[in-house]
Short mmCIF file of C-alpha atoms and ligand atoms in Angstrom, two decimals:
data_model
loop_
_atom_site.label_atom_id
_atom_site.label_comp_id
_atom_site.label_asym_id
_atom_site.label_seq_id
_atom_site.Cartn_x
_atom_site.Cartn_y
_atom_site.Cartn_z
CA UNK A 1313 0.00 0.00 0.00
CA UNK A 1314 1.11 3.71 -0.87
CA UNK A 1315 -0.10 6.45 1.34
CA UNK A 1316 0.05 10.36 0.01
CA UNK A 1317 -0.86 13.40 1.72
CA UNK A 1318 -3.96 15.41 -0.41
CA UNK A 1319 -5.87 17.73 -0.85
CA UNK A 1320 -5.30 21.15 1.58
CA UNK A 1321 -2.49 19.71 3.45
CA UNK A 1322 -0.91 19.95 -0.05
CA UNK A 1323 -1.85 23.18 -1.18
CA UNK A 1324 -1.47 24.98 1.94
CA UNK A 1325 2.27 23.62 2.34
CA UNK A 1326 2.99 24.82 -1.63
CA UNK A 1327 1.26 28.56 -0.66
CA UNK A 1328 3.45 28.42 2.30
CA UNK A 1329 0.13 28.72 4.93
CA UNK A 1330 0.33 26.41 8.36
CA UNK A 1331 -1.11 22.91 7.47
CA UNK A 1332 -3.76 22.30 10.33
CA UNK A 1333 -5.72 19.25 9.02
CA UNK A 1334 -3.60 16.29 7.15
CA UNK A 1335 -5.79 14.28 5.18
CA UNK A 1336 -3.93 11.57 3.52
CA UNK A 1337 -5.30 8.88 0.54
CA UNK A 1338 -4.33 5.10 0.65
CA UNK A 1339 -3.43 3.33 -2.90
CA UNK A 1340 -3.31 -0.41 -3.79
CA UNK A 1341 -4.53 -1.32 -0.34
CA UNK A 1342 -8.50 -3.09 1.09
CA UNK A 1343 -10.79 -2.97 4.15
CA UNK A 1344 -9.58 -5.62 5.76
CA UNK A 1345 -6.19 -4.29 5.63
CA UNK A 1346 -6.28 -1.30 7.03
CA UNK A 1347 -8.74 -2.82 10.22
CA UNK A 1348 -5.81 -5.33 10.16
CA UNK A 1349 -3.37 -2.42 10.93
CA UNK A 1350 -5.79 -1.02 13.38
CA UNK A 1351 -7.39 1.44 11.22
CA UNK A 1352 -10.49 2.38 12.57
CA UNK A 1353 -13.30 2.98 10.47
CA UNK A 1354 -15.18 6.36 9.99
CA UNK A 1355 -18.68 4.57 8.40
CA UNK A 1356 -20.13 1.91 7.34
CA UNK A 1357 -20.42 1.89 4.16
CA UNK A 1358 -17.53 4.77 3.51
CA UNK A 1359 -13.89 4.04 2.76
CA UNK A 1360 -12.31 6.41 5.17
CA UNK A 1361 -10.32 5.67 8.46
CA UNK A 1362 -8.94 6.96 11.51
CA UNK A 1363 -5.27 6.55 12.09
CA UNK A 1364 -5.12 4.20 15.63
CA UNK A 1365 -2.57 6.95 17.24
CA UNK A 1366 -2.89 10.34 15.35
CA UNK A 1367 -6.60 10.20 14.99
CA UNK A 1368 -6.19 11.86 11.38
CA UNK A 1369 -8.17 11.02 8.20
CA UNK A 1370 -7.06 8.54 5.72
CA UNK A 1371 -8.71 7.33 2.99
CA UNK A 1372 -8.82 4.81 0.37
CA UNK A 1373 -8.17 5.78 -3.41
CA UNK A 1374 -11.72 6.01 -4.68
CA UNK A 1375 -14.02 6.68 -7.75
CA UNK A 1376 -17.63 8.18 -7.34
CA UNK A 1377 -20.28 7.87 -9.69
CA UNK A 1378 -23.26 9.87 -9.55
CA UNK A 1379 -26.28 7.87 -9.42
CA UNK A 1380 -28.88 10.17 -8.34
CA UNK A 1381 -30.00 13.81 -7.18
CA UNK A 1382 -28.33 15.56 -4.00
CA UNK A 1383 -25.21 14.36 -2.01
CA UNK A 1384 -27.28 10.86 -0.77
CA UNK A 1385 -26.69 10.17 -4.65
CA UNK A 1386 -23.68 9.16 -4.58
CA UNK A 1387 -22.11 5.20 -4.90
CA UNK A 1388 -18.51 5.23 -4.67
CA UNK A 1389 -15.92 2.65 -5.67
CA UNK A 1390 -13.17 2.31 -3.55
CA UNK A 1391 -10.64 -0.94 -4.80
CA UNK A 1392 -6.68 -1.42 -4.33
CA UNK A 1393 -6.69 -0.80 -8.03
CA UNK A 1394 -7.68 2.46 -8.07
CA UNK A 1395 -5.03 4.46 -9.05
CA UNK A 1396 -3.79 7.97 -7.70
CA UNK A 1397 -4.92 9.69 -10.88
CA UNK A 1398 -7.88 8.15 -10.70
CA UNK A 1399 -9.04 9.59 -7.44
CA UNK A 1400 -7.34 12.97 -7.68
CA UNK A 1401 -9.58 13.57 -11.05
CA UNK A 1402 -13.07 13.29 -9.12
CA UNK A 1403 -11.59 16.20 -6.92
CA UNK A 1404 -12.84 19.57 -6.88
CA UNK A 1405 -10.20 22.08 -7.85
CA UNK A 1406 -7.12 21.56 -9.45
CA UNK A 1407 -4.62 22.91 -6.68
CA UNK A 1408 -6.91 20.79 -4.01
CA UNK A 1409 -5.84 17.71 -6.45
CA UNK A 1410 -2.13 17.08 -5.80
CA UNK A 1411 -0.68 14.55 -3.74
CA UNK A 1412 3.01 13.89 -1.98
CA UNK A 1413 4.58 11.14 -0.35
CA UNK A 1414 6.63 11.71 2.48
CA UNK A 1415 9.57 12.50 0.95
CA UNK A 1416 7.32 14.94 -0.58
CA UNK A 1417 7.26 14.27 -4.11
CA UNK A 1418 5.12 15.86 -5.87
CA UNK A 1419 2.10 14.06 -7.94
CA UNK A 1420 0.09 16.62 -9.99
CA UNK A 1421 -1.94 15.40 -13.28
CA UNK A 1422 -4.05 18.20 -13.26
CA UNK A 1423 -1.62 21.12 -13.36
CA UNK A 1424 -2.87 22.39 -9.29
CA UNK A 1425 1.14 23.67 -9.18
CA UNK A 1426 0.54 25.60 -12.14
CA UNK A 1427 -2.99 27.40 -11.02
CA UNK A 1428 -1.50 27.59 -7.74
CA UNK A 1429 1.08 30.13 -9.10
CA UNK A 1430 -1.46 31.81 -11.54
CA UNK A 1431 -3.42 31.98 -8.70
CA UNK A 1432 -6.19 30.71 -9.98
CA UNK A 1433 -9.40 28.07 -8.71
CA UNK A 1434 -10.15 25.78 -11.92
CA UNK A 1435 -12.09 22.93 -11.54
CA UNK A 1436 -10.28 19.35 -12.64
CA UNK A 1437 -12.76 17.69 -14.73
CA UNK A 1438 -16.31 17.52 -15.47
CA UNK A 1439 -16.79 15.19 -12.55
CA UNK A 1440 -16.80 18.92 -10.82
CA UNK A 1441 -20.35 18.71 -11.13
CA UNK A 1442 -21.12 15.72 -9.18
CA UNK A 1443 -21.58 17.49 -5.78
CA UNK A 1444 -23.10 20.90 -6.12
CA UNK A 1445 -21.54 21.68 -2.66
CA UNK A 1446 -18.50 22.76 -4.81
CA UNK A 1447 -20.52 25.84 -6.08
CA UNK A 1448 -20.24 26.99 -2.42
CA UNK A 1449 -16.93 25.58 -1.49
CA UNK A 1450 -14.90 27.55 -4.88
CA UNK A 1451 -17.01 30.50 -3.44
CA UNK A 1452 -15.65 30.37 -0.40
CA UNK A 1453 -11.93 29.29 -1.40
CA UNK A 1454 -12.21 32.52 -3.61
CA UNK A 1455 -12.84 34.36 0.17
CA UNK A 1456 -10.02 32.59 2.05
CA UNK A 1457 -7.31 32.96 -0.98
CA UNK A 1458 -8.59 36.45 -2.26
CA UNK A 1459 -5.78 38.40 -0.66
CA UNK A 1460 -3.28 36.23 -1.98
CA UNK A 1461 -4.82 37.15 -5.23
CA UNK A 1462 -6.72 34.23 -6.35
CA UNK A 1463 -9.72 34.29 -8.83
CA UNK A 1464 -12.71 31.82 -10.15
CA UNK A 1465 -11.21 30.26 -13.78
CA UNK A 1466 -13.76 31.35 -16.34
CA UNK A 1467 -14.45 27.64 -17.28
CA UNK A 1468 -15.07 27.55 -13.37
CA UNK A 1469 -17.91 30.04 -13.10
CA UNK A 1470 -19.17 28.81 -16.36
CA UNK A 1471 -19.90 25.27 -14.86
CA UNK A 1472 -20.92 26.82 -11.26
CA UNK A 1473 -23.37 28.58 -13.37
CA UNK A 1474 -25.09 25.90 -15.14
CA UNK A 1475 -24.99 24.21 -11.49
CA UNK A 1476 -26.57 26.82 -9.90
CA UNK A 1477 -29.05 27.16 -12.65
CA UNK A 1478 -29.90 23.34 -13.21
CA UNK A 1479 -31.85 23.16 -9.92
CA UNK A 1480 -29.09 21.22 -8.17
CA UNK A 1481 -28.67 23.58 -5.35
CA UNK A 1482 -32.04 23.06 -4.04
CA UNK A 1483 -30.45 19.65 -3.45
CA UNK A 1484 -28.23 20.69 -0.91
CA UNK A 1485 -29.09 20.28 2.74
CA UNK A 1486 -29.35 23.36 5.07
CA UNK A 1487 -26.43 21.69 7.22
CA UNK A 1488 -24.28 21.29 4.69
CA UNK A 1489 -24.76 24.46 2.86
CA UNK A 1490 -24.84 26.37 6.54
CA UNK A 1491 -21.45 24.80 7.34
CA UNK A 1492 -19.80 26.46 3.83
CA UNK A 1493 -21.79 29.46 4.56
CA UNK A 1494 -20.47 29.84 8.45
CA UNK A 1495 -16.64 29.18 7.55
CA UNK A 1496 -16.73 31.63 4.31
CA UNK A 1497 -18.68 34.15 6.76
CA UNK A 1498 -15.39 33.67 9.00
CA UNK A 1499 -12.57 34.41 6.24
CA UNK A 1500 -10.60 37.42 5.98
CA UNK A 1501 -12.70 38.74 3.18
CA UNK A 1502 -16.31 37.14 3.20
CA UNK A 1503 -17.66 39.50 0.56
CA UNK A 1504 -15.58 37.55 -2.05
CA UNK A 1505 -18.15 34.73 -1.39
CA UNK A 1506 -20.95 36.62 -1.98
CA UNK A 1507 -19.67 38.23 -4.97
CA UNK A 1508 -18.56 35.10 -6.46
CA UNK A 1509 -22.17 33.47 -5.92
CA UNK A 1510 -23.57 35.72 -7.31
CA UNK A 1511 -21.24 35.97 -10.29
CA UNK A 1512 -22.17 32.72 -11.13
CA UNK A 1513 -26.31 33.15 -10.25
CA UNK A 1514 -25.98 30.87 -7.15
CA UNK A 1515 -26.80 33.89 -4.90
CA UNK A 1516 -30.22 34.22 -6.64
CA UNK A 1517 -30.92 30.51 -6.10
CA UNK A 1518 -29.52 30.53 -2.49
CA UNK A 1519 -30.36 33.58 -0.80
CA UNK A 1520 -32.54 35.62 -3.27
CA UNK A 1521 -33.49 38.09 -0.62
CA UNK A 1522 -29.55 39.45 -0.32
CA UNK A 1523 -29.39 39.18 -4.61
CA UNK A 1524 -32.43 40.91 -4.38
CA UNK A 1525 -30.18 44.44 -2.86
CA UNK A 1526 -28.01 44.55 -5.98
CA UNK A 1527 -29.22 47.15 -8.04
CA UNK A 1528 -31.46 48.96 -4.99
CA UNK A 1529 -30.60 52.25 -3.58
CA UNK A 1530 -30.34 54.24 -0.58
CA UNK A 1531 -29.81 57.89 -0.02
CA UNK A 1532 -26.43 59.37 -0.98
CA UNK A 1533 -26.26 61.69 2.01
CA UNK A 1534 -26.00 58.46 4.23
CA UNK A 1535 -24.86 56.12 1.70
CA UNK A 1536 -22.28 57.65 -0.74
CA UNK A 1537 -21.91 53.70 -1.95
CA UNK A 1538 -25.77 54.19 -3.04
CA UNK A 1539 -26.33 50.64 -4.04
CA UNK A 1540 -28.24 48.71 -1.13
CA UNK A 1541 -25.58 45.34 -2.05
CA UNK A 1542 -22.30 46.83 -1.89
CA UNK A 1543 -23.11 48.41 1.09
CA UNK A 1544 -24.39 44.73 2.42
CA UNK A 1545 -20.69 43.84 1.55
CA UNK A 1546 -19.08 46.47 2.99
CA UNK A 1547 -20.37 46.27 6.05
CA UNK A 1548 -19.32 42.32 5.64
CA UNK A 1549 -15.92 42.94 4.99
CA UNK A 1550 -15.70 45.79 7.83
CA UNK A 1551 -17.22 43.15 10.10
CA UNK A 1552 -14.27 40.87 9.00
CA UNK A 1553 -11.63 43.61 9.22
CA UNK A 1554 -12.40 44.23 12.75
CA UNK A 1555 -12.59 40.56 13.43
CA UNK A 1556 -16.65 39.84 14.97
CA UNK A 1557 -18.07 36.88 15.42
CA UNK A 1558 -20.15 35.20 13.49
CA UNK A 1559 -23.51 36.25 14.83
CA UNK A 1560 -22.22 39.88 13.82
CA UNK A 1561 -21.41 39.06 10.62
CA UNK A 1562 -24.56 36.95 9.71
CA UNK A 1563 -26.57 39.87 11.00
CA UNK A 1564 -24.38 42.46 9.12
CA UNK A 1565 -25.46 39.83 6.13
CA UNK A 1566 -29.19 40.34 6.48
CA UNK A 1567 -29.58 43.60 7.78
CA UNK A 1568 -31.05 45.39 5.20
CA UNK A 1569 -33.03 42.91 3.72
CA UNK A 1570 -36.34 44.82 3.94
CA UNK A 1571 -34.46 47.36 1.34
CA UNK A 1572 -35.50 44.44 -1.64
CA UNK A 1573 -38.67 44.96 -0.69
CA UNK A 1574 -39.78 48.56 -1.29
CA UNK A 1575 -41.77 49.67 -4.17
CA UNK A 1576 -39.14 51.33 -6.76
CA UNK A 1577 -41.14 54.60 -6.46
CA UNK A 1578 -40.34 54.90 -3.35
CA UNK A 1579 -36.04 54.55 -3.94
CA UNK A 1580 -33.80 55.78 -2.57
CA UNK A 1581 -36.04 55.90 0.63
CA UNK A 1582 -36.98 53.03 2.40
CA UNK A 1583 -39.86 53.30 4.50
CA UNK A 1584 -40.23 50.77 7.94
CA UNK A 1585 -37.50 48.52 6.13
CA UNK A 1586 -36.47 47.12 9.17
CA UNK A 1587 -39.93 45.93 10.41
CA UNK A 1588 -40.66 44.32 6.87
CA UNK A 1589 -37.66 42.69 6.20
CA UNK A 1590 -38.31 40.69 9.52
CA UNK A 1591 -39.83 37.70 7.33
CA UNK A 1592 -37.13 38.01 5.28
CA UNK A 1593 -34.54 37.11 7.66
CA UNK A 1594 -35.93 34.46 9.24
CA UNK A 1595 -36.77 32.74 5.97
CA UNK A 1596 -32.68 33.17 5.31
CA UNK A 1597 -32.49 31.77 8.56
CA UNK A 1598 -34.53 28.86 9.28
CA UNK A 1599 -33.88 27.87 5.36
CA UNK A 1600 -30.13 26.77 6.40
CA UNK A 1601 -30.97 26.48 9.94
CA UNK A 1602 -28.69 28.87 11.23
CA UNK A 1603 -27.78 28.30 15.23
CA UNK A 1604 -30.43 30.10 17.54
CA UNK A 1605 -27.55 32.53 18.62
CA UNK A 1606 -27.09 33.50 14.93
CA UNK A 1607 -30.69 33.48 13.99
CA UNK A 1608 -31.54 35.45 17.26
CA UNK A 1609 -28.65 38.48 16.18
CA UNK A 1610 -30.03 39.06 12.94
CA UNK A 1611 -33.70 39.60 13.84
CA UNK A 1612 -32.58 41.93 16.36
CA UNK A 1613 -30.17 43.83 14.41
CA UNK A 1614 -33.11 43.67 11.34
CA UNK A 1615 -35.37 45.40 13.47
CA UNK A 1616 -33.18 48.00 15.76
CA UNK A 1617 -30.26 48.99 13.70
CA UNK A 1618 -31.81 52.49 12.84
CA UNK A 1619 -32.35 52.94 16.90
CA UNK A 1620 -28.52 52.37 17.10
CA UNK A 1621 -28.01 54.61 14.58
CA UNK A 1622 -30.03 57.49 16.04
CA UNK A 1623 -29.35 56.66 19.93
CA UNK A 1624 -28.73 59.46 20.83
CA UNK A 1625 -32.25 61.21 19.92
CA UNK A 1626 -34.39 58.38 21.45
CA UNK A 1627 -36.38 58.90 24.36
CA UNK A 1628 -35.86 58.20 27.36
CA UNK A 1629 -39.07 55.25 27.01
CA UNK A 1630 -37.44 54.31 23.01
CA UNK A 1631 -34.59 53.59 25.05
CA UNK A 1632 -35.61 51.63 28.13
CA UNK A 1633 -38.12 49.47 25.52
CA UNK A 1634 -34.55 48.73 23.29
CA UNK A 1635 -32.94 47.72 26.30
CA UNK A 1636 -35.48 45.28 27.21
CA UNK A 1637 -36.08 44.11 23.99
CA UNK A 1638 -32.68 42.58 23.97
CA UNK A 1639 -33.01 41.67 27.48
CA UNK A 1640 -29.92 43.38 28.19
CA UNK A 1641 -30.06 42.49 32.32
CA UNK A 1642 -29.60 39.17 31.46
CA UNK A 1643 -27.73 38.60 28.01
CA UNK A 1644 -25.40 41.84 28.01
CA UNK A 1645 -23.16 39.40 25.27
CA UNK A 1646 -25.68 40.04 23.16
CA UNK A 1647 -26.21 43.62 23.40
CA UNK A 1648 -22.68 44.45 22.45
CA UNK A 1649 -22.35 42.29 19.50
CA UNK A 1650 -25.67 44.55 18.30
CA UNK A 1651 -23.98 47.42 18.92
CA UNK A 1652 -21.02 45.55 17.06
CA UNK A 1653 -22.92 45.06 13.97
CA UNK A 1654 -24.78 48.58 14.09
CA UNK A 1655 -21.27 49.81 14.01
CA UNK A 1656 -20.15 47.79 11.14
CA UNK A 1657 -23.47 48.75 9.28
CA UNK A 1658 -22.38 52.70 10.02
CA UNK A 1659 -18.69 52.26 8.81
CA UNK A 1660 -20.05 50.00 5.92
CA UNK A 1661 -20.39 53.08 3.56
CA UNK A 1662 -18.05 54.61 1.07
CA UNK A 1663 -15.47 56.68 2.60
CA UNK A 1664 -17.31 56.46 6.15
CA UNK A 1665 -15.13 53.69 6.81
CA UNK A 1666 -12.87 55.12 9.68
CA UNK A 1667 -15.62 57.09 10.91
CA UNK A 1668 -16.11 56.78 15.09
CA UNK A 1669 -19.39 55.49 16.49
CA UNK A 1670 -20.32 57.26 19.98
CA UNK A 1671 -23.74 55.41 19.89
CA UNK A 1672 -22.07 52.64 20.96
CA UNK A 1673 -20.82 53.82 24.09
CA UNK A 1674 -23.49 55.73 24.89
CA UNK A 1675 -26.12 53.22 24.58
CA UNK A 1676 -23.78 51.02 26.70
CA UNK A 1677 -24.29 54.59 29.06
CA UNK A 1678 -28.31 53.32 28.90
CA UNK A 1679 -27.92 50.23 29.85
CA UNK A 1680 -25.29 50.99 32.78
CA UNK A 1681 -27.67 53.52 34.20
CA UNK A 1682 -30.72 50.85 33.42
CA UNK A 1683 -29.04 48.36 35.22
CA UNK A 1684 -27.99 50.54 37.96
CA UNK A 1685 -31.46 49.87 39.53
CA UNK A 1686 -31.76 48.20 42.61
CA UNK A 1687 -34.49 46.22 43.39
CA UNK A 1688 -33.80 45.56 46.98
CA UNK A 1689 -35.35 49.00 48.40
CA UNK A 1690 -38.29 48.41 46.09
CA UNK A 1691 -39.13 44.59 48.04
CA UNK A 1692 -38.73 46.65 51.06
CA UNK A 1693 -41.03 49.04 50.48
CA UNK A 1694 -43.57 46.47 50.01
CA UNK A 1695 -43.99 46.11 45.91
CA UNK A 1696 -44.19 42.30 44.58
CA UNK A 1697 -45.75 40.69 41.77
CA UNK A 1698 -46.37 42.85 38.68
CA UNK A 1699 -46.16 45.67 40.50
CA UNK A 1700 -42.62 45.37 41.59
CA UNK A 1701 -42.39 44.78 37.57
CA UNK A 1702 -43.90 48.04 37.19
CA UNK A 1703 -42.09 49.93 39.80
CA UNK A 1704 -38.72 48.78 38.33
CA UNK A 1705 -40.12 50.15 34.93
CA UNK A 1706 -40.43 53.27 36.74
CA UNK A 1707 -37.42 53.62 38.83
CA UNK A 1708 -35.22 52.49 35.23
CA UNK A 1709 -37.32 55.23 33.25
CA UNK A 1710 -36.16 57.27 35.79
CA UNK A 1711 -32.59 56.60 35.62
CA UNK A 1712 -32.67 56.78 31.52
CA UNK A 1713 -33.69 60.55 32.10
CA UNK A 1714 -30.85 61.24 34.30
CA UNK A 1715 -28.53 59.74 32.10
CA UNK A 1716 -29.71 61.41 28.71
CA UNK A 1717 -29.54 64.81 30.49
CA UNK A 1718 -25.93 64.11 32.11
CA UNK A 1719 -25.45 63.75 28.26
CA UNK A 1720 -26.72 66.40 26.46
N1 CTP B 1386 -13.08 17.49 -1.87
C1 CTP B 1386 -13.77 17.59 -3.08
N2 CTP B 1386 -15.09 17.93 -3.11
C2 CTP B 1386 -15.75 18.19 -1.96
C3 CTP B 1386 -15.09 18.09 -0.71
C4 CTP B 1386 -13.75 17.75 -0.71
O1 CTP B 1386 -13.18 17.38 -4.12
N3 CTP B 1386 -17.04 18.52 -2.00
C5 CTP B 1386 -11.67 17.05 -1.88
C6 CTP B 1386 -10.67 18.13 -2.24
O2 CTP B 1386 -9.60 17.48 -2.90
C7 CTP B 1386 -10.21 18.63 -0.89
C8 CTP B 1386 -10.22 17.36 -0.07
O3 CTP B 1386 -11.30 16.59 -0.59
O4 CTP B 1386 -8.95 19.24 -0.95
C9 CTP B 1386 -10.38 17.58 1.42
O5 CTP B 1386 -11.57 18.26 1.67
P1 CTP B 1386 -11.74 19.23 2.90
O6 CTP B 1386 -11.01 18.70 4.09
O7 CTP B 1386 -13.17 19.57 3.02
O8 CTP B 1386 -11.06 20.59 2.40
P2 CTP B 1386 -9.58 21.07 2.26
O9 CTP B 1386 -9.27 21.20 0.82
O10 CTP B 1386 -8.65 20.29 3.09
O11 CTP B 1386 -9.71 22.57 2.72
P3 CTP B 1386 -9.91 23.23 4.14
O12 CTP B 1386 -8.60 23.92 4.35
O13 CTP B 1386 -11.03 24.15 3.88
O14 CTP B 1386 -10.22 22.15 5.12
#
C-alpha cells in the first residue's frame, strides 16, 4: 500500500500557509487491511479511516459515480486498483488535487502547481459537477485565498453557473450548505463569497433576498456607496476587518433585507424597512438552519439597527423598551455584539469607513444607568408581583432621564 498526503495539506504547504488538518489517501490497499493495521473505520459503508494513534483522516483511493440527485446520490468505488490519478480527477479544484509522499514528491496530473502560481481556482474535470456543494466551497476558497490574489477560472464560473441554474442547489441540505456558509462568513474577506455566488447566479438561487439588494438604492447623504448590495458587503468585509463573530457578521449579512422589498417609487427611501424585512430574515435563517444565537442576532439587528443609529435622539421610554427588547439584564453578550454590527453597518459606507461610532458607548451609558437599579429598596417598600415589575419600569425610566440629560 502507498499512502500520500492530499488535498489542503498539499496546497497549503505549496502557498506556504500552516497545514492544520492532514488528510492523507491510501493506494493499492483493502478494508480488511487497514482494520488489520488497526485502522479504525469512519462509516459503514464509507472508505475512510482513523489513524489508531494520530486520529487523522485517511482514505482509500476512490471513484464516485453519480447515481442520483443531491449528495445521498452518490455510490462510490473504492478498490486497491484504483489508481492515484484516478481519485485525484473526481476532486474539486485543481490545486486541491495534488498529492506527496513523504519525501514529498510531488504528484500533480491536473496542473494544481501551475494554477497555484497563476493563482487561480479551476475545476479538474467535469466530474466537478457531481456534488453541487462545490458551487459553495470555490465560493468560499475565492474568500479565504482572495488576498493572496486568487480568482474563479472562467471555465469555473461557467460550470458553477449551469450548477446553480440546473436546480441542483435546491439539493443541498441546510447543514451542509450552513457549514460552507459559516466558515466563508469567517474568512478574511467574506464579501468575495458573496460576490462570487452571485457571479455565477448561485446567490439568486440561495439567498434571493440578499441578490435581491443589488441594483437597490439608498440615499447618498447616508450612503455615498448608493447601491443597497455593496453596502451589504461592505459592512461584511468591515465586520471581518475588525474581526466579529459570526452572529455579527450573519446579521451584518441580512440587515437590510427589507431594502428588496420597497416599491421602486419609493427609492432611494426606504420606509419601515427594518420591520418588513423581519420575514425576510428568518426565511434566510430557518432555510439553512442557522444556530439560535445567529438566527436570534439578525432579527434583532433587522429590526433595531436604525435605533442604534439614532441613539442618541431616542427617548428616554425608546430607550428603556430597546434595552429590554434585547433583554440586556440578562444577556449583556448580546447587546454588544448589536452594537457591534450597528457599528459595522455605520462604517459600511463609502469613505465612512474610519468614521467613530459614539452610539455605541453611549447606549452602553443606557444600559449601565438601566441596570444601575436596585431592586432591593423596592421589596422593602412592600412592591411584589407585577407591581414590583412596574415599579422597576419606573425607577429604570427614571434613571434613563438622568442619564440622557448628564449627556446632552
Ligand atoms: N473534496 C472535493 N469535493 C468536496 C469536498 C472535498 O473534491 N465537496 C476534496 C478536495 O480534494 C479537498 C479534499 O477533498 O482538498 C479535502 O476536503 P476538505 O477537508 O473539506 O477541504 P480542504 O481542501 O482540506 O480545505 P480546508 O482547508 O477548507 O479544510
Amino acid at each position: 500500500m502507498r499512502i500520500y498526503k492530499v488535498g489542503g495539506a498539499v496546497r497549503d504547504r505549496l502557498l506556504g500557509i500552516a497545514v492544520t488538518d492532514i488528510d492523507r489517501v491510501v493506494v493499492g490497499a483493502t478494508t480488511e487491511e487497514m482494520l488489520a493495521k488497526g485502522f479504525r473505520p469512519v462509516g459503514a459503508d464509507f472508505p475512510v479511516f482513523l489513524h489508531p494513534k494520530t486520529g487523522e483522516e485517511y482514505a482509500l483511493a476512490r471513484t464516485e459515480r453519480k447515481s442520483g440527485r443531491g449528495y445521498g446520490g452518490f455510490t462510490f468505488h473504492a478498490s486497491p486498483d484504483v489508481t492515484l490519478e484516478e481519485d485525484l480527477i473526481r476532486r474539486d479544484l485543481t490545486i486541491n488535487a495534488m498529492a506527496e509522499d513523504d519525501e514529498q514528491n510531488l504528484t500533480d496530473p491536473y496542473h494544481g502547481q501551475r494554477d497555484l502560481e497563476a493563482r487561480i481556482l479551476r475545476h479538474v474535470s467535469p466530474a466537478f459537477a457531481e456534488d453541487p456543494l462545490r458551487v459553495l466551497r470555490v465560493a468560499r476558497f475565492a474568500a479565504r485565498y482572495a488576498e493572496l490574489g486568487f480568482t474563479v477560472a472562467t471555465e469555473t464560473l461557467k460550470l458553477m453557473r449551469q450548477l446553480s441554474e440546473s436546480g441542483e442547489l435546491q439539493a443541498l441540505t441546510a447543514e451542509r450548505s450552513w457549514k460552507e456558509i459559516s466558515r466563508a462568513l469567517m474568512e478574511n474577506q467574506p464579501q468575495v463569497f458573496i460576490e462570487v455566488l452571485r457571479a455565477c447566479g448561485a446567490l439568486k438561487v440561495l439567498m434571493p433576498e440578499v441578490d435581491a439588494l443589488f441594483g437597490v438604492p439608498q440615499p447618498a447623504i447616508h450612503h455615498p456607496e448608493i447601491d443597497t448590495g455593496a453596502h451589504t458587503l461592505s459592512v461584511l468585509q468591515q465586520a471581518a476587518h475588525h474581526k466579529q463573530p459570526l452572529t455579527v457578521r450573519w446579521a451584518c449579512l441580512l440587515h437590510d433585507l427589507g431594502k428588496g422589498l420597497t416599491p421602486e417609487e419609493q427609492w432611494p427611501r426606504h420606509i419601515a424597512h427594518e420591520s418588513k424585512g423581519l420575514k425576510l430574515i428568518k426565511a434566510v435563517n430557518e432555510r439553512f438552519k442557522a444556530p439560535r444565537d445567529c438566527q436570534e442576532l439578525a432579527l434583532l439587528v433587522g429590526e433595531y439597527h436604525t435605533h442604534g443609529h439614532r441613539a442618541l435622539e431616542l427617548k428616554a421610554s425608546t430607550l428603556l423598551e430597546l434595552l429590554q427588547s434585547f433583554d440586556v439584564f440578562r444577556r449583556p453578550q448580546r447587546f454588544e455584539e448589536f452594537l457591534a454590527a450597528c457599528e459595522m453597518d455605520a462604517r459600511g459606507r463609502k469613505g465612512l469607513e474610519e468614521r467613530s461610532y459614539p452610539q455605541a458607548d453611549y447606549l452602553r451609558g443606557a444600559a449601565t444607568a438601566a441596570r444601575s437599579v436596585a431592586v432591593q429598596p423596592l421589596l422593602e417598600q412592600g412592591f411584589k408581583g407585577p407591581e414590583l415589575g412596574e415599579a422597576i419600569k419606573r425607577e429604570r425610566l427614571k434613571a434613563l432621564k438622568a442619564y440622557k440629560e448628564a449627556s446632552s
